[in-house]
Structures are given as structure tokens and as C-alpha cells.
Short mmCIF file of C-alpha atoms in Angstrom, two decimals:
data_model
loop_
_atom_site.label_atom_id
_atom_site.label_comp_id
_atom_site.label_asym_id
_atom_site.label_seq_id
_atom_site.Cartn_x
_atom_site.Cartn_y
_atom_site.Cartn_z
CA MET X 1 122.64 -75.07 -13.33
CA GLY X 2 123.21 -77.73 -11.82
CA PRO X 3 121.85 -81.82 -13.14
CA GLY X 4 118.42 -82.09 -13.89
CA ARG X 5 117.70 -78.23 -14.91
CA GLN X 6 115.68 -77.59 -18.27
CA GLU X 7 118.56 -74.63 -19.59
CA GLU X 8 115.70 -72.40 -21.54
CA THR X 9 113.45 -71.96 -18.04
CA GLY X 10 115.74 -72.92 -15.08
CA LEU X 11 113.31 -75.48 -14.46
CA THR X 12 113.61 -78.51 -12.91
CA GLU X 13 113.64 -81.41 -15.30
CA ALA X 14 110.48 -83.68 -14.02
CA PHE X 15 110.77 -87.47 -15.10
CA ILE X 16 108.29 -90.63 -15.77
CA PHE X 17 110.04 -93.70 -14.57
CA ASP X 18 107.58 -95.57 -14.53
CA ALA X 19 104.11 -96.28 -14.91
CA VAL X 20 101.45 -99.24 -14.58
CA ARG X 21 97.58 -99.76 -14.88
CA THR X 22 95.13 -102.33 -14.22
CA PRO X 23 92.49 -103.73 -17.21
CA ARG X 24 89.76 -101.79 -17.28
CA GLY X 25 86.52 -103.70 -16.09
CA LYS X 26 83.07 -103.39 -17.35
CA GLY X 27 81.18 -100.69 -14.99
CA ARG X 28 78.46 -103.13 -14.61
CA PRO X 29 77.81 -105.19 -11.09
CA ASP X 30 79.04 -107.87 -13.56
CA GLY X 31 82.30 -106.38 -14.00
CA ALA X 32 85.07 -108.36 -13.23
CA LEU X 33 86.06 -105.27 -10.64
CA HIS X 34 82.74 -104.33 -9.29
CA VAL X 35 83.57 -106.67 -6.03
CA LEU X 36 86.68 -104.16 -4.99
CA SER X 37 86.17 -101.16 -3.15
CA PRO X 38 87.91 -97.70 -5.10
CA VAL X 39 90.02 -97.87 -2.19
CA GLU X 40 91.03 -101.57 -2.52
CA LEU X 41 91.58 -100.80 -6.63
CA ALA X 42 93.64 -97.80 -5.66
CA ALA X 43 96.21 -99.96 -3.39
CA PHE X 44 96.43 -102.34 -5.68
CA ALA X 45 97.81 -100.17 -8.44
CA LEU X 46 100.07 -98.12 -5.46
CA THR X 47 101.07 -101.71 -4.81
CA ALA X 48 102.02 -102.82 -8.56
CA LEU X 49 104.68 -99.27 -9.15
CA ASP X 50 105.74 -99.85 -5.57
CA LYS X 51 107.01 -103.70 -6.51
CA ARG X 52 108.79 -102.20 -9.68
CA THR X 53 110.17 -99.01 -8.32
CA GLY X 54 110.49 -99.39 -4.98
CA PHE X 55 109.21 -95.73 -4.13
CA SER X 56 107.44 -96.42 -0.71
CA GLN X 57 110.98 -96.63 0.83
CA ALA X 58 112.12 -93.31 -1.40
CA ALA X 59 110.09 -90.98 1.07
CA PRO X 60 108.14 -89.69 -1.84
CA ASP X 61 106.66 -86.05 -1.24
CA ASP X 62 103.46 -86.82 -1.86
CA VAL X 63 101.43 -89.49 -3.98
CA ILE X 64 98.56 -87.26 -5.94
CA PHE X 65 95.04 -89.13 -7.31
CA GLY X 66 92.66 -87.61 -9.55
CA VAL X 67 88.89 -89.38 -8.72
CA GLY X 68 86.24 -88.23 -10.87
CA ASP X 69 83.53 -87.98 -9.01
CA GLY X 70 84.56 -88.33 -5.28
CA VAL X 71 81.33 -89.37 -2.84
CA ASN X 72 80.44 -92.56 -0.96
CA ASP X 73 82.96 -94.86 -0.96
CA GLN X 74 85.40 -93.16 -3.16
CA GLY X 75 85.06 -89.73 -1.35
CA ALA X 76 87.41 -88.30 0.78
CA ASN X 77 91.34 -87.99 0.24
CA MET X 78 91.19 -91.16 -1.92
CA ALA X 79 94.99 -91.24 -2.50
CA ARG X 80 96.10 -91.27 1.69
CA SER X 81 93.51 -94.13 1.68
CA ALA X 82 95.02 -96.23 -0.86
CA VAL X 83 98.58 -95.30 0.84
CA LEU X 84 97.61 -96.14 4.22
CA LEU X 85 95.70 -99.67 2.85
CA ALA X 86 98.48 -100.68 0.46
CA GLY X 87 100.69 -100.80 3.99
CA MET X 88 103.04 -98.11 2.62
CA PRO X 89 105.05 -96.16 5.68
CA GLU X 90 102.57 -93.38 7.35
CA SER X 91 105.22 -90.99 6.38
CA ILE X 92 103.81 -90.75 3.02
CA PRO X 93 100.83 -87.66 2.50
CA GLY X 94 97.94 -87.81 -0.39
CA LEU X 95 96.13 -85.98 -2.06
CA THR X 96 93.01 -86.13 -4.71
CA VAL X 97 92.39 -84.09 -7.17
CA SER X 98 88.92 -83.45 -9.49
CA ARG X 99 88.65 -82.27 -12.69
CA PHE X 100 85.27 -84.73 -14.08
CA CYS X 101 87.09 -86.32 -17.09
CA ALA X 102 90.95 -85.05 -16.84
CA SER X 103 90.99 -85.75 -13.02
CA GLY X 104 94.41 -88.24 -13.81
CA LEU X 105 95.68 -85.73 -16.06
CA ASP X 106 95.55 -83.05 -13.43
CA ALA X 107 97.11 -85.25 -11.55
CA VAL X 108 100.48 -85.81 -13.30
CA ASN X 109 100.54 -82.29 -14.32
CA ALA X 110 99.94 -81.44 -10.45
CA ALA X 111 103.28 -83.98 -9.45
CA ALA X 112 104.85 -82.62 -13.09
CA GLY X 113 104.61 -78.70 -11.83
CA ARG X 114 106.16 -79.17 -7.71
CA VAL X 115 108.59 -81.27 -9.29
CA MET X 116 109.57 -79.09 -11.91
CA ALA X 117 109.31 -76.00 -9.36
CA GLY X 118 111.71 -77.27 -6.92
CA GLN X 119 109.45 -78.04 -4.72
CA ALA X 120 109.58 -82.23 -5.03
CA ASP X 121 111.61 -84.43 -6.09
CA LEU X 122 109.56 -87.98 -6.06
CA ILE X 123 106.06 -88.09 -6.25
CA VAL X 124 103.20 -90.50 -7.74
CA ALA X 125 100.59 -89.77 -9.80
CA GLY X 126 97.29 -91.78 -9.96
CA GLY X 127 93.90 -91.89 -10.19
CA VAL X 128 91.10 -94.52 -9.67
CA GLU X 129 86.97 -94.65 -10.85
CA MET X 130 85.02 -97.34 -10.09
CA MET X 131 81.83 -96.57 -12.60
CA SER X 132 80.10 -99.94 -11.75
CA LEU X 133 79.90 -98.39 -7.89
CA ILE X 134 79.52 -94.52 -8.47
CA PRO X 135 77.91 -93.19 -11.42
CA ILE X 136 79.08 -90.32 -13.59
CA ALA X 137 78.10 -86.96 -11.80
CA GLY X 138 77.87 -88.85 -8.83
CA THR X 139 78.37 -85.98 -6.89
CA GLY X 140 75.72 -83.62 -7.83
CA GLY X 141 76.83 -80.24 -8.11
CA PRO X 142 74.95 -76.96 -9.94
CA ASN X 143 74.60 -78.47 -13.35
CA GLY X 144 72.33 -81.14 -11.95
CA SER X 145 69.69 -79.14 -9.59
CA ASP X 146 70.08 -75.60 -9.91
CA ALA X 147 67.97 -74.11 -12.62
CA ALA X 148 69.51 -70.56 -12.67
CA PHE X 149 73.37 -71.92 -12.99
CA ASN X 150 71.73 -73.90 -16.14
CA ASN X 151 69.95 -70.66 -17.40
CA ALA X 152 72.90 -68.79 -17.07
CA ALA X 153 75.45 -71.41 -18.42
CA HIS X 154 73.45 -72.66 -21.15
CA HIS X 155 74.85 -75.78 -19.90
CA THR X 156 74.05 -79.08 -21.27
CA PRO X 157 74.42 -82.77 -20.82
CA LEU X 158 77.85 -84.21 -21.96
CA GLY X 159 75.98 -86.64 -24.20
CA MET X 160 73.65 -83.63 -25.67
CA ALA X 161 76.89 -81.53 -25.91
CA ALA X 162 78.32 -83.79 -28.36
CA ASP X 163 75.27 -84.71 -30.18
CA LEU X 164 75.56 -80.49 -30.45
CA LEU X 165 79.22 -80.72 -31.48
CA ALA X 166 78.50 -83.76 -34.35
CA THR X 167 75.97 -81.28 -35.62
CA VAL X 168 77.83 -77.50 -35.66
CA SER X 169 80.61 -79.90 -37.15
CA GLY X 170 78.65 -82.03 -39.70
CA HIS X 171 80.00 -85.17 -38.60
CA SER X 172 76.88 -87.62 -39.55
CA ARG X 173 75.55 -91.20 -37.88
CA ALA X 174 78.17 -92.53 -40.36
CA ASP X 175 81.09 -90.77 -39.45
CA VAL X 176 81.09 -91.27 -36.11
CA ASP X 177 80.56 -95.01 -36.32
CA ALA X 178 83.13 -95.57 -38.72
CA TYR X 179 85.76 -93.86 -35.68
CA ALA X 180 84.44 -96.31 -33.35
CA ALA X 181 84.46 -99.92 -35.73
CA GLU X 182 87.98 -98.31 -36.35
CA SER X 183 88.70 -97.49 -32.29
CA GLN X 184 87.58 -101.22 -31.94
CA ALA X 185 89.72 -102.68 -34.35
CA ARG X 186 92.74 -100.57 -33.50
CA ALA X 187 92.48 -102.01 -29.36
CA ALA X 188 92.28 -105.30 -30.74
CA ARG X 189 95.21 -105.10 -32.84
CA ALA X 190 96.67 -104.09 -29.63
CA TRP X 191 96.18 -106.29 -27.08
CA ASP X 192 96.76 -108.88 -29.75
CA GLU X 193 100.02 -107.66 -30.44
CA GLY X 194 100.84 -107.56 -26.81
CA ARG X 195 101.37 -103.39 -26.68
CA PHE X 196 99.71 -103.07 -23.04
CA ASP X 197 101.65 -105.92 -21.61
CA ARG X 198 104.57 -103.65 -19.87
CA SER X 199 102.18 -102.04 -18.34
CA VAL X 200 99.12 -103.50 -17.93
CA VAL X 201 98.93 -105.58 -14.39
CA PRO X 202 96.38 -108.09 -14.28
CA VAL X 203 94.39 -107.69 -10.55
CA ALA X 204 93.99 -109.96 -7.92
CA ASP X 205 91.63 -110.23 -4.88
CA ASN X 206 93.22 -111.36 -1.28
CA THR X 207 92.97 -114.69 -1.71
CA GLY X 208 95.11 -114.04 -4.79
CA THR X 209 92.44 -115.35 -7.22
CA VAL X 210 93.03 -113.42 -10.42
CA LEU X 211 89.88 -111.11 -10.94
CA LEU X 212 90.70 -109.89 -14.77
CA GLU X 213 93.32 -110.11 -17.02
CA ARG X 214 92.54 -108.03 -20.05
CA ASP X 215 90.75 -105.39 -20.66
CA GLU X 216 86.62 -106.45 -20.61
CA HIS X 217 84.76 -103.47 -22.66
CA ILE X 218 86.27 -104.15 -25.78
CA ARG X 219 83.88 -105.34 -28.71
CA ARG X 220 85.92 -107.48 -31.33
CA GLY X 221 84.85 -107.57 -34.49
CA THR X 222 82.54 -104.58 -34.40
CA THR X 223 81.51 -103.08 -37.54
CA ALA X 224 79.82 -99.66 -38.42
CA ALA X 225 77.05 -101.42 -40.13
CA ASP X 226 77.05 -103.57 -36.39
CA LEU X 227 77.19 -99.87 -34.25
CA GLY X 228 74.71 -98.56 -36.91
CA ARG X 229 71.50 -100.57 -35.93
CA LEU X 230 72.14 -99.31 -32.06
CA PRO X 231 69.63 -96.56 -31.24
CA PRO X 232 70.49 -92.89 -30.49
CA ALA X 233 71.45 -92.40 -26.49
CA PHE X 234 70.15 -89.32 -26.53
CA ALA X 235 67.57 -88.07 -28.15
CA GLY X 236 65.28 -88.36 -25.47
CA MET X 237 67.14 -86.02 -23.65
CA GLY X 238 67.50 -83.62 -26.20
CA GLU X 239 63.63 -83.98 -27.26
CA LYS X 240 61.55 -84.86 -24.36
CA GLY X 241 64.07 -83.25 -21.54
CA GLY X 242 64.59 -80.27 -23.33
CA PHE X 243 67.79 -79.60 -24.04
CA ASP X 244 67.46 -79.26 -27.84
CA ALA X 245 65.44 -75.80 -27.29
CA VAL X 246 68.69 -75.55 -24.62
CA VAL X 247 70.95 -75.50 -27.36
CA ARG X 248 69.18 -73.88 -29.74
CA GLN X 249 68.75 -70.66 -27.33
CA ARG X 250 72.41 -70.54 -27.39
CA TYR X 251 73.40 -71.72 -31.23
CA PRO X 252 69.62 -70.46 -32.86
CA GLN X 253 71.46 -70.97 -36.06
CA VAL X 254 71.20 -74.70 -35.56
CA MET X 255 67.40 -76.11 -36.56
CA GLU X 256 67.69 -79.24 -35.47
CA VAL X 257 70.13 -81.66 -33.29
CA ALA X 258 71.22 -84.33 -34.89
CA HIS X 259 71.39 -86.95 -32.43
CA VAL X 260 74.42 -89.31 -33.93
CA HIS X 261 76.25 -90.60 -30.65
CA THR X 262 75.11 -93.94 -29.45
CA ALA X 263 75.98 -96.49 -26.40
CA GLY X 264 79.21 -97.74 -29.66
CA ASN X 265 80.12 -95.02 -30.82
CA SER X 266 80.01 -92.57 -26.83
CA SER X 267 82.85 -94.02 -23.94
CA GLY X 268 82.27 -97.08 -22.57
CA ILE X 269 81.56 -97.19 -18.42
CA VAL X 270 84.66 -98.79 -16.67
CA ASP X 271 86.07 -99.69 -14.22
CA ALA X 272 90.06 -99.15 -13.55
CA ALA X 273 92.93 -97.63 -11.89
CA ALA X 274 96.62 -96.29 -12.62
CA ALA X 275 99.71 -95.12 -10.98
CA MET X 276 102.88 -93.02 -12.01
CA LEU X 277 106.08 -92.17 -10.59
CA ILE X 278 107.53 -88.97 -11.47
CA GLY X 279 110.67 -86.82 -10.07
CA THR X 280 113.83 -85.94 -10.33
CA ARG X 281 117.00 -87.55 -12.18
CA GLU X 282 118.69 -87.37 -8.97
CA ALA X 283 115.46 -89.11 -7.40
CA GLY X 284 115.30 -91.77 -9.52
CA GLU X 285 118.57 -92.73 -9.43
CA ARG X 286 118.33 -93.00 -5.70
CA LEU X 287 116.08 -96.23 -6.45
CA GLY X 288 118.55 -97.64 -9.84
CA LEU X 289 115.56 -96.01 -12.14
CA THR X 290 116.65 -94.93 -15.67
CA PRO X 291 113.78 -92.18 -16.85
CA ARG X 292 111.50 -92.78 -19.56
CA ALA X 293 110.74 -89.41 -20.74
CA ARG X 294 110.25 -85.74 -19.65
CA ILE X 295 107.31 -83.78 -19.21
CA ARG X 296 107.89 -80.82 -21.63
CA SER X 297 104.64 -78.65 -20.60
CA PHE X 298 100.70 -79.07 -20.06
CA ALA X 299 97.87 -76.48 -20.12
CA THR X 300 94.17 -75.96 -19.19
CA THR X 301 91.92 -74.35 -21.14
CA ALA X 302 87.84 -73.57 -20.99
CA MET X 303 85.18 -72.29 -23.84
CA ASP X 304 81.90 -72.55 -23.95
CA PRO X 305 80.52 -74.83 -21.47
CA CYS X 306 77.37 -75.25 -23.72
CA LEU X 307 78.75 -76.85 -26.91
CA MET X 308 81.43 -78.12 -23.95
CA LEU X 309 83.66 -80.40 -25.61
CA ALA X 310 85.85 -79.00 -28.09
CA SER X 311 88.92 -77.83 -26.07
CA PRO X 312 91.52 -80.31 -26.80
CA ALA X 313 92.84 -78.79 -29.71
CA ASP X 314 93.40 -75.40 -27.79
CA ALA X 315 94.80 -77.17 -24.79
CA THR X 316 96.98 -78.77 -27.38
CA ALA X 317 97.99 -75.31 -29.05
CA GLN X 318 98.37 -73.74 -25.52
CA ALA X 319 100.99 -77.03 -23.88
CA LEU X 320 103.30 -76.59 -27.59
CA ALA X 321 103.85 -73.10 -27.68
CA ARG X 322 104.84 -74.03 -23.05
CA ALA X 323 107.21 -75.91 -24.94
CA GLY X 324 108.74 -74.01 -27.50
CA MET X 325 106.52 -76.95 -29.71
CA ALA X 326 104.91 -76.65 -33.21
CA GLN X 327 102.17 -79.51 -34.20
CA GLY X 328 105.05 -80.62 -36.59
CA ASP X 329 107.32 -81.67 -33.96
CA VAL X 330 104.80 -84.46 -32.43
CA ASP X 331 105.25 -87.92 -33.19
CA LEU X 332 101.49 -89.19 -31.67
CA PHE X 333 98.31 -87.93 -30.13
CA GLU X 334 96.39 -89.63 -27.72
CA VAL X 335 92.92 -87.71 -27.71
CA ASN X 336 90.60 -89.41 -25.07
CA GLU X 337 87.60 -91.22 -27.26
CA ALA X 338 84.55 -89.27 -25.15
CA PHE X 339 82.28 -89.68 -27.94
CA ALA X 340 83.69 -89.86 -31.73
CA SER X 341 82.79 -86.44 -32.51
CA VAL X 342 85.34 -85.31 -29.77
CA VAL X 343 88.00 -86.72 -31.84
CA LEU X 344 86.48 -85.85 -35.19
CA HIS X 345 86.64 -81.97 -34.37
CA PHE X 346 90.52 -82.29 -32.98
CA MET X 347 91.26 -83.92 -36.02
CA GLU X 348 89.46 -81.19 -38.03
CA ARG X 349 90.23 -78.17 -36.29
CA THR X 350 94.44 -79.53 -35.84
CA GLY X 351 94.56 -80.86 -39.69
CA LEU X 352 95.71 -83.92 -38.10
CA ASP X 353 96.42 -87.55 -39.85
CA PHE X 354 94.55 -90.43 -37.66
CA GLU X 355 97.33 -92.27 -37.95
CA ARG X 356 99.14 -90.14 -35.69
CA ILE X 357 96.11 -90.25 -33.17
CA ASN X 358 94.94 -93.14 -31.04
CA VAL X 359 96.76 -95.75 -32.68
CA ASN X 360 95.77 -98.45 -30.12
CA GLY X 361 92.35 -97.43 -29.21
CA GLY X 362 90.83 -95.26 -27.23
CA GLY X 363 87.97 -94.55 -24.59
CA ILE X 364 85.34 -96.15 -26.76
CA SER X 365 86.83 -99.53 -27.44
CA MET X 366 88.28 -99.91 -24.22
CA GLY X 367 86.16 -97.60 -21.71
CA HIS X 368 86.83 -94.49 -19.82
CA PRO X 369 87.21 -93.99 -16.17
CA ILE X 370 86.97 -91.13 -15.72
CA GLY X 371 89.89 -90.29 -12.66
CA ALA X 372 92.27 -92.69 -14.20
CA THR X 373 92.15 -92.10 -17.94
CA GLY X 374 94.45 -89.01 -17.58
CA VAL X 375 96.81 -91.34 -16.30
CA ILE X 376 96.24 -94.11 -18.68
CA LEU X 377 96.46 -92.05 -21.78
CA VAL X 378 99.90 -90.52 -20.90
CA ASN X 379 100.86 -94.59 -20.69
CA THR X 380 99.86 -95.41 -23.42
CA LEU X 381 101.50 -92.74 -24.95
CA LEU X 382 105.19 -92.88 -23.68
CA ASP X 383 104.16 -97.15 -24.58
CA GLU X 384 104.16 -96.47 -27.75
CA LEU X 385 106.50 -94.66 -28.40
CA GLU X 386 109.34 -96.70 -27.10
CA ARG X 387 107.87 -99.21 -29.10
CA THR X 388 108.32 -97.65 -32.26
CA GLY X 389 111.37 -95.72 -31.66
CA GLN X 390 109.63 -92.28 -31.94
CA GLY X 391 109.92 -89.25 -29.78
CA THR X 392 107.49 -87.10 -28.54
CA GLY X 393 103.46 -86.99 -27.63
CA VAL X 394 100.89 -85.20 -26.90
CA ALA X 395 98.16 -86.70 -24.37
CA THR X 396 94.32 -84.34 -24.21
CA LEU X 397 91.01 -84.59 -22.81
CA CYS X 398 88.05 -82.97 -22.88
CA VAL X 399 86.20 -82.08 -19.47
CA GLY X 400 82.95 -81.28 -18.34
CA LEU X 401 81.99 -77.92 -18.37
CA GLY X 402 83.85 -76.22 -20.83
CA MET X 403 87.34 -77.44 -20.37
CA GLY X 404 90.12 -79.12 -21.85
CA VAL X 405 93.86 -80.02 -20.69
CA ALA X 406 96.49 -81.23 -22.11
CA THR X 407 100.01 -82.69 -21.64
CA THR X 408 103.36 -82.40 -23.84
CA ILE X 409 106.06 -85.67 -23.06
CA GLU X 410 109.40 -86.73 -25.05
CA ARG X 411 110.97 -89.87 -24.94
CA VAL X 412 114.20 -90.38 -23.34
CA GLN X 413 116.64 -92.41 -25.33
CA GLY X 414 119.29 -94.03 -23.89
#
């Protein structure tokens, strides 16, 4: 086999050469990034990555962006539009993918898969979401309008599914608030210690005025007692909206849904973009770049769309099996904090210690910009592996309608 081939599979190795992300701005009209458009934010991430790698002059095979809700200003082909707005060569194509919360991680996996298959040498994977402009589920769909579909699938909204997961898993309000408070503390410590400095690029407007330098959603000093004073976010949806009855049809053993999730122990609504350069070792050498990590494997799984949020453990197990690895071979895990119960359930299913999971906080403390989150998770994972000198990591997310996605990476140690 030639250089860059994986001996055991015959596949070409897919390497991560560099990655950047914007800070996460509050996803409200008073958020620092709200004055930008989605394509401007996406183009900013591409330009920032290009300044560090020079990829635009190397004839990349594609730019693949994840977008959770591709509609209106965030619709059409965001990747190709961002390439053009960034002033990059017109010969660079673009592709936009969507799998709800895992859209960004699917962009990474799609890029890696094409490189592994020998069908591309260099691809940019990225993601963007402007939640201050396009609300979650802003694209609609049968789960929002088709009663026959909802009845057939026992579909529940995300927040209801989180409360159902907490109920069947026995997670109390104290449990989820304690997790959320720790996420805030870890994120504040990570920023204080400069753990995101390598990847976070301050966002400026077209006049050069800096709009945002740090994640805007963090609530420093938040305690579990503070969180305990917040009202349940989804009780009305369950009781007055009728979804408590819907989940009892699917789970008759649930006599009463425990509505434990609030705005404080659920992921934050934010704006952000991220971009990552993936390719063969030879493509990187032509740009003078040294690989930082290799993508070992990835997987997608699915489950009951009513409970919905419990699939990250299955996706992780499948990704590790494809890499010929066991949980004990993995140093760090990034599990998207869509809701506190998602991570608590993942820990219980896997038996993993919290000290190996989300060590720098996550979506609860810093926000979950749907289309960009998967790229950010891999980026954060790689930065932390390098900071601590550890070797392997898994990034995983739960996904609406009962899916899960996971990716395994291995740091290249020079």
C-alpha cells in the first residue's frame, strides 16, 4: 500500500489539519452576532480557516457545511454561498447537509468518508446556525403539522423527550441542576485558562469592528441553587399541550412525567459558525501543514422517536467497534449537552466517569448552535487532547426523531 493508507482496511487516512470557530453569541436580537447574516458568519469562519491554512488556493474538492434549519436567509446551499461571499476561487464547490443537531458532525463525517474512500484529497467541513434569526424547527416538517405522522410515530417535542428520558431514568430536578451548574463551572474555568484560545477567532464586521471575542452565553458563578429557582420549561407543553398523554401511550408505565428541564439545564440558543480542514497527508504536505489528528471511524444510529434522545451511547459503541476500539481505549468524550438528562443517561449506559466527559463545559453553558455544534465538539476535543497530551476521543450527539451520531478521532503525536 502507498503512503496514507490504513493497513487494516485499505482505506486512505483522513486527517484533521486545523479548525476554527467563532465565539457563540446569544441567539436573541440583543446578541452580539445578530447583526450579521448566516452567510456572513459562515464566510467569516471559512476566511479565518483559510488565513491559517491557505486551503482556498489548493483546489479543495468541496466545502461541506451543516445547517440545522435551512430556510430563508439560512436556506439554499449555504456552503457554496459562503465560498462565493468569502471571495474564494469560483472553482470551489459547496454542499449543505442537515441532520438536525448533528448536521455539523455529519459534515465532518461526510468529508472524512470521501477522503477515506479515495474520492477527495482535501475538503473543508463546517457548520453555521443563526438561531437569533431562524428558530429551532424553523423549517417545519410533518412532526410540526401532520397529526397522522405524529400519531404513528408517537412523536414528542425535544423538551418533552428530555423530560421523558429523565423520568424513565430516574433523574431528579436536583440531578439535572447539579449537572448544569458543573457545566457552567467547567466552561468558565476553560475560558479562564485559555483552553479555547487556539480555535476561537473573534468576529468582526465589515468595518473591522470586533463584535464578539468570547462565548456570550456563559453564566459565570451559577449554582445549583440558582438553577433550582427556574420554572420547568416544558410542563405546559406536556400538560396543557397534551404531550404527557402522548408519551403515556408509548410508555404506559410512566404514570406522571417529571418536568425537570428548564432554560438553565437545557442547551443555550446561540449563533455561531465553525470550519475544519480535512484531507490526505499528501494534500496537507502540499500546503505545508502537519496533521493534528486522524478520523478513525464514525457511526449513525436510530431509536424510538418518542424517547428520542438516548442514542449517543449506541452511536458511540458502533463507532468504536468500527475502529476496533473499546471504551477503555478512549481518553475523552464530548457528548452534546442538548439537555442535562442526555449526558446523565449516556454516563449511566456506558459506565463512564464524568471526569472524562465534557471537561470544558458544553451546550448548556456555552450554547448549542445546531448546524455548527458537531464541528465545534470535534474541535474542542482535539484541542483538549493536545493540551493534556492524551490520544483518543469521541464526539457524539443526540438527534431529533430518535437518532445519534458519533465520531472517533486519534491525535497525531509528533
